[in-house]
Coordinates of C-alpha atoms in Angstrom, one line a residue:
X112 CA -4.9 5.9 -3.0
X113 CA -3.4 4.2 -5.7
X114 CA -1.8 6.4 -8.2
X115 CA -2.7 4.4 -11.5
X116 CA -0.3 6.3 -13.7
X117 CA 2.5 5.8 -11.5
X118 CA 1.9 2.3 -10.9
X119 CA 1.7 1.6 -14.8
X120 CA 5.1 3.6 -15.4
X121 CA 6.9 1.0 -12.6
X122 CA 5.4 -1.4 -14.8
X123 CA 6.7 -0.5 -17.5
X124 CA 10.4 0.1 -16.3
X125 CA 10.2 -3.4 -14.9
X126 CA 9.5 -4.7 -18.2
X127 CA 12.0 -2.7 -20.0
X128 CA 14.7 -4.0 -17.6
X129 CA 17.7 -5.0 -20.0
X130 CA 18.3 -7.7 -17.4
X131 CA 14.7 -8.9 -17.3
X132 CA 15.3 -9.4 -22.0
X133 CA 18.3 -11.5 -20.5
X134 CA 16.3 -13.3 -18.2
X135 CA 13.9 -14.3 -21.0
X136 CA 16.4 -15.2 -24.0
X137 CA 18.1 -18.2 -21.1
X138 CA 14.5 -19.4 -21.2
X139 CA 13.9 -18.0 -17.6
X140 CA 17.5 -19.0 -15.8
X141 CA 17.5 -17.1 -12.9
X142 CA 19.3 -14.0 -13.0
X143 CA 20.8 -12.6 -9.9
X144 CA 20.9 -9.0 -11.4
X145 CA 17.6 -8.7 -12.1
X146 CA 16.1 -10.3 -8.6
X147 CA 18.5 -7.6 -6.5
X148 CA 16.7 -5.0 -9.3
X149 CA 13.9 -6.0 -8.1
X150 CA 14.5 -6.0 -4.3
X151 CA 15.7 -3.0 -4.6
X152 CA 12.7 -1.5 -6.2
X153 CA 10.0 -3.4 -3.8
X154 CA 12.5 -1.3 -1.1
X155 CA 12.4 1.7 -2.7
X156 CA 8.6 1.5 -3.8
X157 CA 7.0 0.4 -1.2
X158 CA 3.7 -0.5 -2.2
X159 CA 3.9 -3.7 -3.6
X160 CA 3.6 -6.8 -2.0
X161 CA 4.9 -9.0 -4.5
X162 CA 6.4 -8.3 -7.7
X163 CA 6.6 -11.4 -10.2
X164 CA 7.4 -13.0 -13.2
X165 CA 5.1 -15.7 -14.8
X166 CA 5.9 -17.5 -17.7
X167 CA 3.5 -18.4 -20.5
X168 CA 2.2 -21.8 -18.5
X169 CA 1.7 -19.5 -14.9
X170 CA 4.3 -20.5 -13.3
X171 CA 5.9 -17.7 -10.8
X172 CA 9.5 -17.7 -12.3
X173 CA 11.0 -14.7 -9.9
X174 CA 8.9 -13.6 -7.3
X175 CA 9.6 -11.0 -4.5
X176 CA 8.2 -10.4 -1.7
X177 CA 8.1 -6.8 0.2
X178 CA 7.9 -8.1 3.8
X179 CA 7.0 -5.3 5.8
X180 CA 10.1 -3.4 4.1
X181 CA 12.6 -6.2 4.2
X182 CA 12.1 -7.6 0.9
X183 CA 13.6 -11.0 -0.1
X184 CA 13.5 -13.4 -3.2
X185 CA 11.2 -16.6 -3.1
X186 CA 13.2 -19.7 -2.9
X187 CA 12.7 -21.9 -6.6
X188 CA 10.9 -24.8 -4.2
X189 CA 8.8 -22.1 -3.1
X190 CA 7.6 -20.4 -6.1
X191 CA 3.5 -21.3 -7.3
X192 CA 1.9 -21.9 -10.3
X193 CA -0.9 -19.9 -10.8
X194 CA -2.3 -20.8 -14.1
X195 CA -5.8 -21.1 -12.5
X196 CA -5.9 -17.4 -11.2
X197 CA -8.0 -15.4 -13.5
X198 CA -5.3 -12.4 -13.0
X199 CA -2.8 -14.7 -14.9
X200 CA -5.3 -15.0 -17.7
X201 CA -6.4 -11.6 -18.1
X202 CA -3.0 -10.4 -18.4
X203 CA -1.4 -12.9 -20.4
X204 CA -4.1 -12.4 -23.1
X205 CA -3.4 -8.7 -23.5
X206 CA -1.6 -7.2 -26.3
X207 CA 1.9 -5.3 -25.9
X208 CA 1.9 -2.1 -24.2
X209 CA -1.8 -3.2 -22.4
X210 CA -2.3 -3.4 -18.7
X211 CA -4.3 -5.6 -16.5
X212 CA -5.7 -3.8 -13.6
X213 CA -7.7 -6.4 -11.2
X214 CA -10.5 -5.9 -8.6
X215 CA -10.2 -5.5 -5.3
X216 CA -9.4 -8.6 -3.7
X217 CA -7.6 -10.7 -1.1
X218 CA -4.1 -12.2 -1.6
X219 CA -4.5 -16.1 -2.0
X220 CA -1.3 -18.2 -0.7
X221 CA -1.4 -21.9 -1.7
X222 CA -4.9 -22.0 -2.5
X223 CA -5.6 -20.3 1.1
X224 CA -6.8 -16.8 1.8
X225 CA -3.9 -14.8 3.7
X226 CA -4.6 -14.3 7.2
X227 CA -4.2 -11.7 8.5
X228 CA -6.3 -10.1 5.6
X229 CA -4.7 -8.7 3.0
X230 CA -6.2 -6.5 0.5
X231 CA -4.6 -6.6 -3.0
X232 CA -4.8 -4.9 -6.7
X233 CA -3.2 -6.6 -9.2
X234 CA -1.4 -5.0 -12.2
X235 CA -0.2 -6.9 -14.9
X236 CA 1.4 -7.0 -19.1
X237 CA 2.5 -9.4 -21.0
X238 CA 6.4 -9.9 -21.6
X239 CA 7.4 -10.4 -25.0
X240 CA 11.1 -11.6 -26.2
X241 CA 12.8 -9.8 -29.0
X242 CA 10.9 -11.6 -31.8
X243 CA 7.7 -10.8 -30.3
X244 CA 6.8 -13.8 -29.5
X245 CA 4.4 -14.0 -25.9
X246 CA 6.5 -15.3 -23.0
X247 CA 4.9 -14.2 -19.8
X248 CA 3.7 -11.8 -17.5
X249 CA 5.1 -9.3 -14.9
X250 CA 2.9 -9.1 -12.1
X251 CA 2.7 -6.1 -9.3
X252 CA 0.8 -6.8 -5.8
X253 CA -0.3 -3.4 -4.8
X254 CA -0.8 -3.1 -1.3
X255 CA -4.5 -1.8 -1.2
X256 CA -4.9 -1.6 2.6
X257 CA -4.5 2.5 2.6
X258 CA -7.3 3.0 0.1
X259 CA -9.9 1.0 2.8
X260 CA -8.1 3.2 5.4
X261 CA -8.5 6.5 3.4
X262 CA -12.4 4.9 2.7
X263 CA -12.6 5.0 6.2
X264 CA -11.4 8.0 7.4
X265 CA -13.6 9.7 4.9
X266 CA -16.9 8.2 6.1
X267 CA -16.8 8.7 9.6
X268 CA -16.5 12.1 8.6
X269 CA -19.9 11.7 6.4
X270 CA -23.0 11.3 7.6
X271 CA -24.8 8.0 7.6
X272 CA -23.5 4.9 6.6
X273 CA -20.9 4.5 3.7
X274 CA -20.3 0.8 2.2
X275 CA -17.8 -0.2 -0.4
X276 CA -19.1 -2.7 -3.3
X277 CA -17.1 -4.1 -6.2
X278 CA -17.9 -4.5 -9.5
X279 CA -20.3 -7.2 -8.9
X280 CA -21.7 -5.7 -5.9
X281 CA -20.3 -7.6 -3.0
X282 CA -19.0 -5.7 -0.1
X283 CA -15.9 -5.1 0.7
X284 CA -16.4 -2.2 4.0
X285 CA -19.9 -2.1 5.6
X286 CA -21.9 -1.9 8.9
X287 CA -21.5 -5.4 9.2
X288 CA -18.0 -6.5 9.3
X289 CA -18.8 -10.4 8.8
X290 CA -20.5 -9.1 5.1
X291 CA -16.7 -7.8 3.9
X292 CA -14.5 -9.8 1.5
X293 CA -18.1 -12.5 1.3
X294 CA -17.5 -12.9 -2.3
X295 CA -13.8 -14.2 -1.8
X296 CA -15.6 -17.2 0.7
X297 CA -18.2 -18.0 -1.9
X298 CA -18.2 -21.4 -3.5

């Protein structure tokens, strides 16, 4: 399962790249040290998805992705804005040294849910430059698939039925596999 201590100490080693404070002071001019930093960590890691920089208006300014273990950097014409993703929000109004930690969801690609499914937790701070003032966020995609496997495992070795809500009480594992992920179809 997802080791939340762990995750926040990658986090924070991220953020305290000296390459990342570079990255920052040139107003987000892509560094080439810090993007094979971070393919190098997604590599090492393993467990995240996508590992990203925002800046204060949502745009992604570095993104990698961990492709099944072959992780590359998002082309500049690819990256997204997400300003409209309540992850970018949630993060970007925290404080320095607080962490966003999101639902359970699915991972949205231009405005699309992922196929095939992809189960995600987000993690998220703000990044700050050196005089403190708010410049963005740095973004981890956990790959959440094993903690619905590990769900699984354990209830076909409990009795009855087990079902897996989120916080507002839509399901994400049940009898009925055409009820999972409803909420992320609602209008």
């Amino acid at each position: 399962g997802l080791d939340i201590s762990a995750t926040i100490g990658d986090l924070r080693y991220l953020l305290n790249q000296h390459e990342l404070a570079n990255v920052i002071e040139r107003n987000y001019k892509r560094g080439e040290d810090l993007e094979s930093d971070f393919l190098h960590f997604s590599k090492e890691r393993g467990i995240y998805d996508q590992i990203r920089i925002l800046d204060d208006s949502g745009q992604e300014k570095v993104r990698v992705n961990y492709n099944s273990g072959r992780p590359s950097v998002t082309p500049i014409d690819k990256l997204q804005n997400k300003a409209n993703r309540y992850y970018f929000h949630e993060a970007f109004e925290l404080n320095p040294g607080e962490v966003f930690i999101s639902p359970l969801d699915l991972n949205i690609e231009k405005g699309k849910i992922e196929q095939p499914l992809k189960p995600m937790i987000r993690i998220g701070t703000p990044v700050f430059d050196e005089n403190g003032k708010k410049k963005g966020i740095v973004l981890l995609n956990y790959l959440a698939g094993q903690i619905l496997e590990s769900f699984e495992q354990m209830s076909q070795r409990a009795l009855g039925t087990s079902m897996l809500l989120n916080g507002e009480g839509y399901w994400l594992k049940g009898e009925n596999k055409d009820d999972a992920w409803g909420f992320m179809y609602s209008d």
